[in-house]
XYZ file of C-alpha atoms in Angstrom:
303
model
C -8.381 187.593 65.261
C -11.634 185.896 66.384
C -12.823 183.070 64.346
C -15.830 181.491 64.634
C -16.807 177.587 64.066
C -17.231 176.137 61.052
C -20.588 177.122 59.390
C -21.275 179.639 62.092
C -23.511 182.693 60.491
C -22.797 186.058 61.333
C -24.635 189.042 60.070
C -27.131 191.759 60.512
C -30.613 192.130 60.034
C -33.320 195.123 58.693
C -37.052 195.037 57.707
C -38.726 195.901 54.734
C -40.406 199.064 55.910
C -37.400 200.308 58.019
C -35.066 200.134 55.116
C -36.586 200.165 51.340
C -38.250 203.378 51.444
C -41.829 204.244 49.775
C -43.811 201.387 51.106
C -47.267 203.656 50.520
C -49.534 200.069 50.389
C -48.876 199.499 54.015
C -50.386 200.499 56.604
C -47.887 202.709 58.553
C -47.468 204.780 55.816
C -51.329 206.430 56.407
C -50.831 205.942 59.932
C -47.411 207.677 60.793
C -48.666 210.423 58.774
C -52.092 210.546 60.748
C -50.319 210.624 63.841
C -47.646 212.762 63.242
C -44.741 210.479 64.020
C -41.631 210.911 61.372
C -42.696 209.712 58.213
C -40.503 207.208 56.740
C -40.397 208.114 53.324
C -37.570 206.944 51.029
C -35.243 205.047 54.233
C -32.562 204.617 53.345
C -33.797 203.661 49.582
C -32.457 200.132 50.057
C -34.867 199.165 47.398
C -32.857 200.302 45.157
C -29.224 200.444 46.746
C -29.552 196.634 47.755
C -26.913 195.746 45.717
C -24.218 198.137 47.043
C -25.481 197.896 50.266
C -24.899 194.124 50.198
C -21.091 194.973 49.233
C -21.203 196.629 52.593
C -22.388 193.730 54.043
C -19.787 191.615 52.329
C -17.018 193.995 53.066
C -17.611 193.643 57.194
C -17.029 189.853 56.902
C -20.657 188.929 57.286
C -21.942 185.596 55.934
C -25.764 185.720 56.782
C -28.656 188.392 56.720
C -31.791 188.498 57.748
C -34.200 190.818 55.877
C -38.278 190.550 55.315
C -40.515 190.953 52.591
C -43.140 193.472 52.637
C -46.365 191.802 52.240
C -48.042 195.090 50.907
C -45.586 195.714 47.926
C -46.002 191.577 47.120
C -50.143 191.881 46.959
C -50.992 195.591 46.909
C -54.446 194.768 45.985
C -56.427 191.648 48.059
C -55.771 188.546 45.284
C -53.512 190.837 42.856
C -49.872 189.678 43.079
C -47.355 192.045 41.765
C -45.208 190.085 39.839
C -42.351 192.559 39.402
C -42.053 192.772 43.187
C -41.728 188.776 43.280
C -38.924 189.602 40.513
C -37.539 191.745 42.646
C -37.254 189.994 46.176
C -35.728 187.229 44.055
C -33.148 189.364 42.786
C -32.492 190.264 45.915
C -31.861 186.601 47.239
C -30.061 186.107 44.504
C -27.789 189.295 45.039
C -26.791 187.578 48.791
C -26.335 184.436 47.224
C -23.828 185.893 44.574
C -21.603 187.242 48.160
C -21.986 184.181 49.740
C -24.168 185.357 52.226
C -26.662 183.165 53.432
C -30.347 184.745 53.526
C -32.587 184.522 56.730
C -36.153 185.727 55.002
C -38.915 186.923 56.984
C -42.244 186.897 55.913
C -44.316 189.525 58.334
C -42.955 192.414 60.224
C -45.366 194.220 61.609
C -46.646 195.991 58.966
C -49.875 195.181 56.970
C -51.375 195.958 53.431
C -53.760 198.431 53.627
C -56.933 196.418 52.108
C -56.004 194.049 54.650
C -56.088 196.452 57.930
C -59.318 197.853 56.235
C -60.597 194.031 56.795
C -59.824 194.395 60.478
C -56.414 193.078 59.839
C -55.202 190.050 62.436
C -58.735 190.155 64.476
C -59.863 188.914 61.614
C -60.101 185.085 61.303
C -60.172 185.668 57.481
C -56.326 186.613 58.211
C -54.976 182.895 58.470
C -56.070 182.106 54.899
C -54.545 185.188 53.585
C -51.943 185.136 54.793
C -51.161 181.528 53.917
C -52.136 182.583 50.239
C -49.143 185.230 50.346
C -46.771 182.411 52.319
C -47.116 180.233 49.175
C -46.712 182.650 46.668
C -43.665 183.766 48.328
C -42.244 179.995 48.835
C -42.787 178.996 45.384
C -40.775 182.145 43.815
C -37.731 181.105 46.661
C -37.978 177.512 47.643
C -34.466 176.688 45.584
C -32.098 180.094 46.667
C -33.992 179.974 51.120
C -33.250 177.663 53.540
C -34.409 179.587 56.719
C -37.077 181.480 57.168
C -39.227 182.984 59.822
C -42.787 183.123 59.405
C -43.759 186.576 61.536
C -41.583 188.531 63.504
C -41.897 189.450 67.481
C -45.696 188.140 67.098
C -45.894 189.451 71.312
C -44.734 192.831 70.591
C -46.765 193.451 67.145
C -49.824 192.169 69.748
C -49.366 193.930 72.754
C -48.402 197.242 70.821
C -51.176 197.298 69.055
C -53.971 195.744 70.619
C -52.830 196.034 74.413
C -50.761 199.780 74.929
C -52.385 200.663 71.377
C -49.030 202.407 70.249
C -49.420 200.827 66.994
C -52.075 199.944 64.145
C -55.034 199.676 64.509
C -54.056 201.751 68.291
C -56.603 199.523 70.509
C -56.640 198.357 73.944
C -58.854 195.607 73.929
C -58.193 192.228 75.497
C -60.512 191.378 73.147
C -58.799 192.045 70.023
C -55.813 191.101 71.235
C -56.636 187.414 71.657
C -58.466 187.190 68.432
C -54.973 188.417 67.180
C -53.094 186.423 69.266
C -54.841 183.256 68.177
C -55.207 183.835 64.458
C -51.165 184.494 64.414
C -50.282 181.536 66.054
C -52.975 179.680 63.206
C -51.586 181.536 60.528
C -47.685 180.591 61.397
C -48.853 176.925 61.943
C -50.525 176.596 58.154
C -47.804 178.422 56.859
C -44.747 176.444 58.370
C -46.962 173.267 56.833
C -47.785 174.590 53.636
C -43.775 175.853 53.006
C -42.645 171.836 54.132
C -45.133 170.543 51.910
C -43.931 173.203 48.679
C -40.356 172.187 49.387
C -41.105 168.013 49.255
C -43.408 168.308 46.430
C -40.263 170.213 44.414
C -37.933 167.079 46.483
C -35.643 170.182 48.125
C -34.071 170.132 51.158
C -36.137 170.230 54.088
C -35.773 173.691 54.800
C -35.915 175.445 58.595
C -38.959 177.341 59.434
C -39.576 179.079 62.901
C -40.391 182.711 63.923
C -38.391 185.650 65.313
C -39.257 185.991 69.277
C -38.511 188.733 71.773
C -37.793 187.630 74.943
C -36.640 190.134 78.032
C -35.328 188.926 81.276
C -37.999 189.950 83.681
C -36.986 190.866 87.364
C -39.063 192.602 90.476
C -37.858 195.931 91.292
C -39.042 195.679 95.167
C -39.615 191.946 96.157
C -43.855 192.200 96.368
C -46.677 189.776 96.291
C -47.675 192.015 92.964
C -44.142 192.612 91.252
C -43.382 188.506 91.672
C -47.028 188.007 90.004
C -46.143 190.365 86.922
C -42.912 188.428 86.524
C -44.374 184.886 86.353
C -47.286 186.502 83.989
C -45.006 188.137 81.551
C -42.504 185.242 81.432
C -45.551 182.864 80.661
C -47.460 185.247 78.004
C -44.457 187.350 76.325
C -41.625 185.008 76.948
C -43.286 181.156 76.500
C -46.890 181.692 75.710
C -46.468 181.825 71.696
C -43.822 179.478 71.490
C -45.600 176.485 73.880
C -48.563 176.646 71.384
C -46.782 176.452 67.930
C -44.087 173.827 69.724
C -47.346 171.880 70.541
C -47.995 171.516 66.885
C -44.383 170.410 66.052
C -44.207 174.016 64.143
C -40.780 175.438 64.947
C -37.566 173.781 63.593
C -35.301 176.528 65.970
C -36.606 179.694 68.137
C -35.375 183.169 66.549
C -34.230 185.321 69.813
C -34.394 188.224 69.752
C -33.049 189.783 73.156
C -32.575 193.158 73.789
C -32.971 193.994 77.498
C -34.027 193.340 81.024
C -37.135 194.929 82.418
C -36.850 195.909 86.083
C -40.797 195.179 86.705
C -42.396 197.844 89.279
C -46.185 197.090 89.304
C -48.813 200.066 89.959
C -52.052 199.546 89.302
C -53.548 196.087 89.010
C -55.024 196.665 85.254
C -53.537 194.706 81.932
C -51.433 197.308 80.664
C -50.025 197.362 84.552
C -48.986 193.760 84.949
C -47.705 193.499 81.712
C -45.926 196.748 80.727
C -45.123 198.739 84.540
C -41.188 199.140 84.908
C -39.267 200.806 87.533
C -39.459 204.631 87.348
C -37.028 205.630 90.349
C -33.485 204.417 88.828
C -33.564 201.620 91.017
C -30.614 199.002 90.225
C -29.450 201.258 87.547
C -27.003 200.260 84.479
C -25.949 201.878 81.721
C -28.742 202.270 78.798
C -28.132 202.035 75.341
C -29.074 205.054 72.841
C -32.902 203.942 73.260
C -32.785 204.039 76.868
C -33.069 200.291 77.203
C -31.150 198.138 80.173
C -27.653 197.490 79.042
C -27.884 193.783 80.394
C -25.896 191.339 78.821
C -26.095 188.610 81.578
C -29.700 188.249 81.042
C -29.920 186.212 77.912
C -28.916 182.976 79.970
């Protein structure tokens, strides 16, 4: 039997959209219908299964979860706070506390209310006021039952998805608007992680741990060029270190959330943005085995 060290949390993790089902105030629901990916309709209904899917939870030995709240259910309207889905994000706190299972709460993942994408969304520099506005409401209703939370998820990928490839909302490929973003996210997480100390010392509760959740790859050269070393340094400085240097500048992150996935076996062929920072190796050089998304099966490369 393995047994971990004492106080060592073990668990899973989901997001909002990807789980609760019916999140039509977001903005992936429009979108995914507008481009014809599979529409995520009711999930896996977790909304309203929490409870027995926590028992699931409980029943593999788990003692900590991450999940998020969806912003769009919380304010569906721009200043109109739904107070029965504040009710029910605290229930659902409360439900993991009830199992002993510690919560891990995320506060942005990915996905935006509508009225705010409308507003141009995190180009915006309206956004870091906002969204400190929903951070507060948020703290208040769960400063006594959350001790860790992570302000925005995989800020890098959320940027570079949707403002750099444009897979995601809004779908641009701006440098532009991905700097704007970039720099009003890194704002935003730095008056939020403030604002949450300050709720939880005005209320005299433990000083709680605030960071964000980070993707980070292990970046190698495919064929050992001038071009393929450049795109390594580049991508380990803006995807890896970039958003972390800035908000550990401002004494902003109590721990760093990795998330780590893969290795990316960098093969540079053109010399535009999307090139440096997103061309892989196409010709199965160095292969391992992949995993049921096709990623690198690359263990070693978290050290």
């Amino acid at each position: 039997m393995i047994r971990f060290p004492k106080d060592f949390l073990w668990g899973a993790a989901t997001s909002s959209y990807q789980v609760e089902g019916n999140n039509t105030n977001a903005d992936w629901w429009p979108w995914e219908k507008k481009c014809g990916h599979q529409p995520s309709g009711d999930a896996c209904r977790h909304y309203e299964f929490y409870e027995s899917d926590f028992d699931l939870i409980k029943s593999l030995n788990h003692n900590a979860h991450r999940l998020s709240i969806e912003w769009s259910r919380v304010e569906p309207l721009e200043g109109e706070f739904d107070e029965q889905a504040i009710a029910h994000y605290v229930a659902v706190i409360k439900a993991l506390r009830t199992r002993g299972i510690e919560p891990l709460v995320t506060l942005h993942h990915f996905t935006n209310p509508i009225w705010l994408a409308e507003k141009g969304g995190w180009e915006n520099p309206i956004v870091v006021d906002l969204f400190a506005r929903y951070v507060k409401v948020m703290t208040k209703a769960l400063k006594t039952e959350v001790h860790f939370w992570n302000t925005i998820n995989e800020p890098t990928i959320f940027i570079s998805h949707a403002y750099l490839f444009g897979w995601w909302p809004p779908q641009k490929k701006s440098l532009w608007s991905l700097k704007k973003a970039q720099d009003h996210m890194v704002l935003a997480h730095i008056k939020a992680y403030r604002l949450m100390k300050d709720v939880y010392a005005r209320h005299d509760l433990p000083v709680p741990m605030i960071s964000i959740a980070h993707h980070m790859q292990d970046f190698m050269p495919c064929r050992d060029t001038w071009l393929n070393r450049y795109a390594v340094e580049l991508r380990y400085q803006w995807l890896n270190f970039g958003f972390l240097d800035r908000i550990d500048a401002e004494n902003t992150m109590d721990f760093i959330g990795l998330n780590y996935y893969s290795r990316q076996l960098v093969d540079v062929r053109g010399l535009g943005p999307q090139n440096l920072l997103g061309d892989v190796c196409k010709e199965g050089h160095n292969p391992v085995k992949k995993n049921s998304l096709g990623w690198d099966i690359y263990p070693q490369g978290i050290y």
